[in-house]
PDB file of C-alpha atoms in Angstrom:
ATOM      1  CA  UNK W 487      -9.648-250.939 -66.935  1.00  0.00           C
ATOM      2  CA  UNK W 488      -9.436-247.416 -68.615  1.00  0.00           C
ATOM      3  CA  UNK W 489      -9.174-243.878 -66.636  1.00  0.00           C
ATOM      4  CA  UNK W 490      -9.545-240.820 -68.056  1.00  0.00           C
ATOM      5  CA  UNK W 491      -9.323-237.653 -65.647  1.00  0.00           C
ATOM      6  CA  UNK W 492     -10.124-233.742 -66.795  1.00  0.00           C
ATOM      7  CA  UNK W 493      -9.790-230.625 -64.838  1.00  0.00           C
ATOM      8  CA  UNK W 494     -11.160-226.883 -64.626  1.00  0.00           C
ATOM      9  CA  UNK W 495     -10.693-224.124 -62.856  1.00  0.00           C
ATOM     10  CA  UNK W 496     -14.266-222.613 -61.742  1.00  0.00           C
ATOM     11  CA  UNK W 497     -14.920-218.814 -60.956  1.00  0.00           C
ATOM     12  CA  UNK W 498     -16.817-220.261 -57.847  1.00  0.00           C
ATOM     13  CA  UNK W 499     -16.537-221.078 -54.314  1.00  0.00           C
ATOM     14  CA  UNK W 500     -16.384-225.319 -53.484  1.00  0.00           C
ATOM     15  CA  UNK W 501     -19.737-225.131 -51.746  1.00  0.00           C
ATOM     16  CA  UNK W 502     -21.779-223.250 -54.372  1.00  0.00           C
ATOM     17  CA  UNK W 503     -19.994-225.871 -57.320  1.00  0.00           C
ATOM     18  CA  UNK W 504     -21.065-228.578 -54.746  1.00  0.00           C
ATOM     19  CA  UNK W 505     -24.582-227.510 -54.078  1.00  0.00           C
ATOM     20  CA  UNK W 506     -24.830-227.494 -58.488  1.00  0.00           C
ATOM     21  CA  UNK W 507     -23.688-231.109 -58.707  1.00  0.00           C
ATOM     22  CA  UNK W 508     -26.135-232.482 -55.912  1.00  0.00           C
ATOM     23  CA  UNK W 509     -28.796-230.778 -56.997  1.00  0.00           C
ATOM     24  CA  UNK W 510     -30.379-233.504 -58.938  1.00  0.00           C
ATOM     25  CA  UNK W 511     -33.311-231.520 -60.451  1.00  0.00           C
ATOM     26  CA  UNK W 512     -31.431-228.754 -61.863  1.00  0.00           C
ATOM     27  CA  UNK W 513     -28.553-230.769 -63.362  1.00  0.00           C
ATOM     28  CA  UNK W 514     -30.987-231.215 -66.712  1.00  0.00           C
ATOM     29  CA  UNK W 515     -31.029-227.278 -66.529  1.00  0.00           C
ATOM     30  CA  UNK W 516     -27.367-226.663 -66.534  1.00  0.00           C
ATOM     31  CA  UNK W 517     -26.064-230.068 -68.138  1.00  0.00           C
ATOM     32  CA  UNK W 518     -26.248-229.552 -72.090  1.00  0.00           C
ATOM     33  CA  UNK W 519     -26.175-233.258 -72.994  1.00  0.00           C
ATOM     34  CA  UNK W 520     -28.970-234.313 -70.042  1.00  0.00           C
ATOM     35  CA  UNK W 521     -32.201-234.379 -71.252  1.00  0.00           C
ATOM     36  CA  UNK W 522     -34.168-235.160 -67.967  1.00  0.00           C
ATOM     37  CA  UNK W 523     -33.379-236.219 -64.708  1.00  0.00           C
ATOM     38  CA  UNK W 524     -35.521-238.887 -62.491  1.00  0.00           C
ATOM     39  CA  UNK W 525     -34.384-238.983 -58.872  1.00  0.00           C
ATOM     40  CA  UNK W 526     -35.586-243.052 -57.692  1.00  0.00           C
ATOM     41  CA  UNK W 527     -35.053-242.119 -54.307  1.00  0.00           C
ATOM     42  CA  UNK W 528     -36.161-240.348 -51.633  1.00  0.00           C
ATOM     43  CA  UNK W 529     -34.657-238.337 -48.399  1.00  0.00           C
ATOM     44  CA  UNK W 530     -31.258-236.024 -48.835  1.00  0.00           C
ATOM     45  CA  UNK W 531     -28.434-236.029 -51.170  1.00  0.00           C
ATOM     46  CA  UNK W 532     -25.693-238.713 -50.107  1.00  0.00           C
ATOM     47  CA  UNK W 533     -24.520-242.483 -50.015  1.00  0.00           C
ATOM     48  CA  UNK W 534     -26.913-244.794 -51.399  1.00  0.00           C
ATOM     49  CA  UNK W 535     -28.926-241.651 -53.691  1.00  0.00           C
ATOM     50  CA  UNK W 536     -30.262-242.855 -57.375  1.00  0.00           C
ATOM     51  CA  UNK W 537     -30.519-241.002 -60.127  1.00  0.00           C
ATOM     52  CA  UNK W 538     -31.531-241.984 -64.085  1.00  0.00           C
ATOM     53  CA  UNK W 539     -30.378-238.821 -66.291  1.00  0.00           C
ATOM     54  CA  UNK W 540     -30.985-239.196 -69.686  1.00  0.00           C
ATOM     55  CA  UNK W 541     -28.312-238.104 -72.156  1.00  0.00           C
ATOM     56  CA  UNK W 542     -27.859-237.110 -75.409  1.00  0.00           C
ATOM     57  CA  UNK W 543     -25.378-238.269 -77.807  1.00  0.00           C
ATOM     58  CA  UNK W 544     -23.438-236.798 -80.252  1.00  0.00           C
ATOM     59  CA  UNK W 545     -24.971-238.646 -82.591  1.00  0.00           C
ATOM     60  CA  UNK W 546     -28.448-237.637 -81.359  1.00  0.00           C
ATOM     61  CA  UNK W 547     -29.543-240.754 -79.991  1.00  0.00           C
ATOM     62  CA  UNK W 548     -30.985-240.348 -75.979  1.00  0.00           C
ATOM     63  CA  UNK W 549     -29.329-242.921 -73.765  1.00  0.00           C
ATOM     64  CA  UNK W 550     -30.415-243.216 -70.251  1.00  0.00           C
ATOM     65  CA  UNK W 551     -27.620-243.809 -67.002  1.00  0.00           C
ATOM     66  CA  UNK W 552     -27.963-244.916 -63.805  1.00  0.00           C
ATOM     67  CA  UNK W 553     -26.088-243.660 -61.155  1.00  0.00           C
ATOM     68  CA  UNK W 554     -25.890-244.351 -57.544  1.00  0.00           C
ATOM     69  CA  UNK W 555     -23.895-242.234 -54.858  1.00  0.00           C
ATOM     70  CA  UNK W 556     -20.730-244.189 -53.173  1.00  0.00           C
ATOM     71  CA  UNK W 557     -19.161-241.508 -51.382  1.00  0.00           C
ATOM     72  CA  UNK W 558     -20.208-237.821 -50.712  1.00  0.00           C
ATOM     73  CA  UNK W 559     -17.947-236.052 -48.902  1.00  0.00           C
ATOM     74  CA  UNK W 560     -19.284-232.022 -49.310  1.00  0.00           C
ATOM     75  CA  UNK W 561     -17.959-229.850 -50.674  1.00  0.00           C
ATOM     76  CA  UNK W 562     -14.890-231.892 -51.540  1.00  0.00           C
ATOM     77  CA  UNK W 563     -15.679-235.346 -52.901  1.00  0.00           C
ATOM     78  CA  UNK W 564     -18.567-237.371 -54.990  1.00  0.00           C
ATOM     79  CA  UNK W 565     -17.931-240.693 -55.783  1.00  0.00           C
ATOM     80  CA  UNK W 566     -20.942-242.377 -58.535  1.00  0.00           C
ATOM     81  CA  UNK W 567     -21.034-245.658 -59.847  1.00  0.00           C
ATOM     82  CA  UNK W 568     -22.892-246.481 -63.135  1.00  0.00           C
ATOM     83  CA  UNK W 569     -23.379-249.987 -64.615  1.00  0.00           C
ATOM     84  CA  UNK W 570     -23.279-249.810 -68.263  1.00  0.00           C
ATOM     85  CA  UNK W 571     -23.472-252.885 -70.851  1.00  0.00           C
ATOM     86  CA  UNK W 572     -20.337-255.138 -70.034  1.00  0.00           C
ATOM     87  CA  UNK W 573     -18.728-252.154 -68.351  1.00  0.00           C
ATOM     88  CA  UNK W 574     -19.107-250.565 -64.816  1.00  0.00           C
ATOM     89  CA  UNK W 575     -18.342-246.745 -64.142  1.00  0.00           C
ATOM     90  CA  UNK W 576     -16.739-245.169 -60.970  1.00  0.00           C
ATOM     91  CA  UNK W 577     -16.828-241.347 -61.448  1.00  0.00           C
ATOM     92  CA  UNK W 578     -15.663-239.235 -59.125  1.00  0.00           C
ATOM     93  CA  UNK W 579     -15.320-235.982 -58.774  1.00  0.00           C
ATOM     94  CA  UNK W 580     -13.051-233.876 -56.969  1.00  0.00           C
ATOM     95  CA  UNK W 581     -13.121-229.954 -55.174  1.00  0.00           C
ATOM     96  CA  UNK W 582     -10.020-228.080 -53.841  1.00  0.00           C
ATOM     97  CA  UNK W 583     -10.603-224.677 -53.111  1.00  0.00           C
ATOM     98  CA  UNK W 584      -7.496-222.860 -55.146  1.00  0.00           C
ATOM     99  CA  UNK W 585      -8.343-219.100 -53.501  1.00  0.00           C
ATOM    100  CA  UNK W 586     -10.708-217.828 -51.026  1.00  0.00           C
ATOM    101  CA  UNK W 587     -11.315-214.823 -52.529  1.00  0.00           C
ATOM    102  CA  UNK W 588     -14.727-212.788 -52.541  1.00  0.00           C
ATOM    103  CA  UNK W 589     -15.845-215.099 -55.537  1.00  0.00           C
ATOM    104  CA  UNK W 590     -13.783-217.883 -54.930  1.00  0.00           C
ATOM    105  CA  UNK W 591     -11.926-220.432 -57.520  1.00  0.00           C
ATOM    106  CA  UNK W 592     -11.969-223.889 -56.887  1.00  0.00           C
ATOM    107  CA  UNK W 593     -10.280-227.040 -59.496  1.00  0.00           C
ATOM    108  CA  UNK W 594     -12.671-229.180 -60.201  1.00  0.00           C
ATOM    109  CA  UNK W 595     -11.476-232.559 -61.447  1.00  0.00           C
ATOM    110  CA  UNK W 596     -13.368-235.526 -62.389  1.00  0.00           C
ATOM    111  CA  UNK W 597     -12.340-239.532 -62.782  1.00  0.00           C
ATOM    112  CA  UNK W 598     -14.204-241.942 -64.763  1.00  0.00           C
ATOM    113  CA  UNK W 599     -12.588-245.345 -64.391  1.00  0.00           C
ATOM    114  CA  UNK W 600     -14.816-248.412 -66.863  1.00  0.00           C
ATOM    115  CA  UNK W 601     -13.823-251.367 -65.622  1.00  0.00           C
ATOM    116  CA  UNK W 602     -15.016-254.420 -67.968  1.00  0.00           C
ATOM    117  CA  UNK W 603     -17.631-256.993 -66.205  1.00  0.00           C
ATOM    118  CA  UNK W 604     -18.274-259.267 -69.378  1.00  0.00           C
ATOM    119  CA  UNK W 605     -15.832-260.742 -72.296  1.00  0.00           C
ATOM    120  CA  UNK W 606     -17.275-258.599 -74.604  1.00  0.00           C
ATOM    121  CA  UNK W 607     -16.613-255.472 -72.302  1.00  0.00           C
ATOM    122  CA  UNK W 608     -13.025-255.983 -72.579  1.00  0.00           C
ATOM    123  CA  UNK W 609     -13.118-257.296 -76.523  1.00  0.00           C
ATOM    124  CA  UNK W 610     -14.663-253.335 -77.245  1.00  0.00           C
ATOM    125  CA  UNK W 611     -11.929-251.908 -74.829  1.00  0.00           C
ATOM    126  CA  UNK W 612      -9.475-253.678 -76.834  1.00  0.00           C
ATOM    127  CA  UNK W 613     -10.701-252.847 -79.751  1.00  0.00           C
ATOM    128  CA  UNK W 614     -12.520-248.972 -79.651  1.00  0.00           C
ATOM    129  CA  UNK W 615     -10.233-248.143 -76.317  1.00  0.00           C
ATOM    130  CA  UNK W 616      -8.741-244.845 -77.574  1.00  0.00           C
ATOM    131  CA  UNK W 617     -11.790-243.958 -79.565  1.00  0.00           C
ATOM    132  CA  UNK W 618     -13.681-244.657 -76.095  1.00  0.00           C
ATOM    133  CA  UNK W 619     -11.514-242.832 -73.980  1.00  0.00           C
ATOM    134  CA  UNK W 620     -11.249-239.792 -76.638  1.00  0.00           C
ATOM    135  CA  UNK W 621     -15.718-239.987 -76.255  1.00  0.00           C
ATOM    136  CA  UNK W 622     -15.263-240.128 -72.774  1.00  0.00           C
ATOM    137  CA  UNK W 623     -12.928-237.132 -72.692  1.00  0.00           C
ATOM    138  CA  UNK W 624     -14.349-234.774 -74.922  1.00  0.00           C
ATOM    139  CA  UNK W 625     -18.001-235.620 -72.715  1.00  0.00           C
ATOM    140  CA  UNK W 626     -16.354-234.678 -69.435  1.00  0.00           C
ATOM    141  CA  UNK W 627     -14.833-231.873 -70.183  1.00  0.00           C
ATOM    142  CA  UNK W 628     -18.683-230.289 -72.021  1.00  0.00           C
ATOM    143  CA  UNK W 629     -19.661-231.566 -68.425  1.00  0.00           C
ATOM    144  CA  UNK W 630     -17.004-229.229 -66.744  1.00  0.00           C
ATOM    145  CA  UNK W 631     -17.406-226.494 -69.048  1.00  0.00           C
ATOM    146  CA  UNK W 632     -21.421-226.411 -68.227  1.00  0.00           C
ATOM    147  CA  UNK W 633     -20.656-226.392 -64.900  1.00  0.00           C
ATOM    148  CA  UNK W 634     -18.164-223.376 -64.976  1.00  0.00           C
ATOM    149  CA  UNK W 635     -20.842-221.945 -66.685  1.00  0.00           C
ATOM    150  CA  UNK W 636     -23.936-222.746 -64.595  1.00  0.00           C
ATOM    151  CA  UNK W 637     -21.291-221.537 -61.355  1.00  0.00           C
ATOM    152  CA  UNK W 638     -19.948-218.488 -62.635  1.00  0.00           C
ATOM    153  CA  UNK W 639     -19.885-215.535 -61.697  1.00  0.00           C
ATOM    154  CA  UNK W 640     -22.872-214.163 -64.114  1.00  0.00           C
ATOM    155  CA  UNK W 641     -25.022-216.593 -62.292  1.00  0.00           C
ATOM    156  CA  UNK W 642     -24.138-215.160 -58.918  1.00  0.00           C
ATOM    157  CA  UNK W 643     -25.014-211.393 -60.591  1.00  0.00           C
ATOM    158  CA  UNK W 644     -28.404-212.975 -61.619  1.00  0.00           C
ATOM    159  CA  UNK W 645     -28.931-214.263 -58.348  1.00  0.00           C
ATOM    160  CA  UNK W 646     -27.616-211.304 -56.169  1.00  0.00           C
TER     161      UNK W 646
END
């Protein structure tokens, strides 16, 4: 099993970050590697949600990923699970409201554990492990950095 964790400190109060990553139709808006998004089910945001989000690789390729909710907890804690070939994901992400000011600042950190499923899952681990968790790291933290971005306080201006 491999973890990598990132964090950020957003110009934003918990509950507007929240309301950004459960919104499941805007997240190809504000997400610069997501393509599309195609909610599978129906009803509100929480356990037992599906999503397929289609992302774009460095490399240009378009990959779609699965993910179903595990835990939602609002505006404090999203848990996702993703299978992936050999590998399953558990990403979750994490909100602590750091000041309460008029704007608000809240650390955002996100977990994504892989946890091999197949022999050939933990042969690439072995093998591409740093490389992987390097990938994984430098895609989490463009994920964090859209979200400061879509949650900032220019956003707020444009809405106000």
């Amino acid at each position: 099993m491999s973890t990598v964790t990132v964090s950020e400190f957003i110009e934003a109060q918990d509950v507007d970050v929240w309301r950004l990553l459960t919104d499941l139709p805007a997240r190809a808006g504000w997400l610069s590697a997501v393509g599309a998004v195609d909610v599978l089910t129906s009803g509100e945001f929480g356990p037992g949600t599906v999503w397929c989000e289609t992302r774009v690789r460095p490399d240009g390729t378009a990959e779609p990923e699965e993910f179903v909710v595990v835990e939602a907890v609002a505006p404090a804690r999203l848990v996702l699970s993703s299978r992936g070939a050999g590998v399953d994901y558990r990403i979750t992400w994490t909100l602590r409201t750091v000041e309460r000011r008029r704007r608000g600042r809240t650390e955002v950190t996100v977990e994504q554990e892989a946890v091999p499923t197949a022999a050939y899952g933990r042969m690439l681990a072995l093998i591409f492990g740093g490389l992987a968790a390097r990938a994984v790291e430098g895609a989490l933290r463009r994920d964090l950095a859209d979200l400061a971005l879509a949650a900032g306080p220019r956003r707020s201006a444009e809405a106000a």
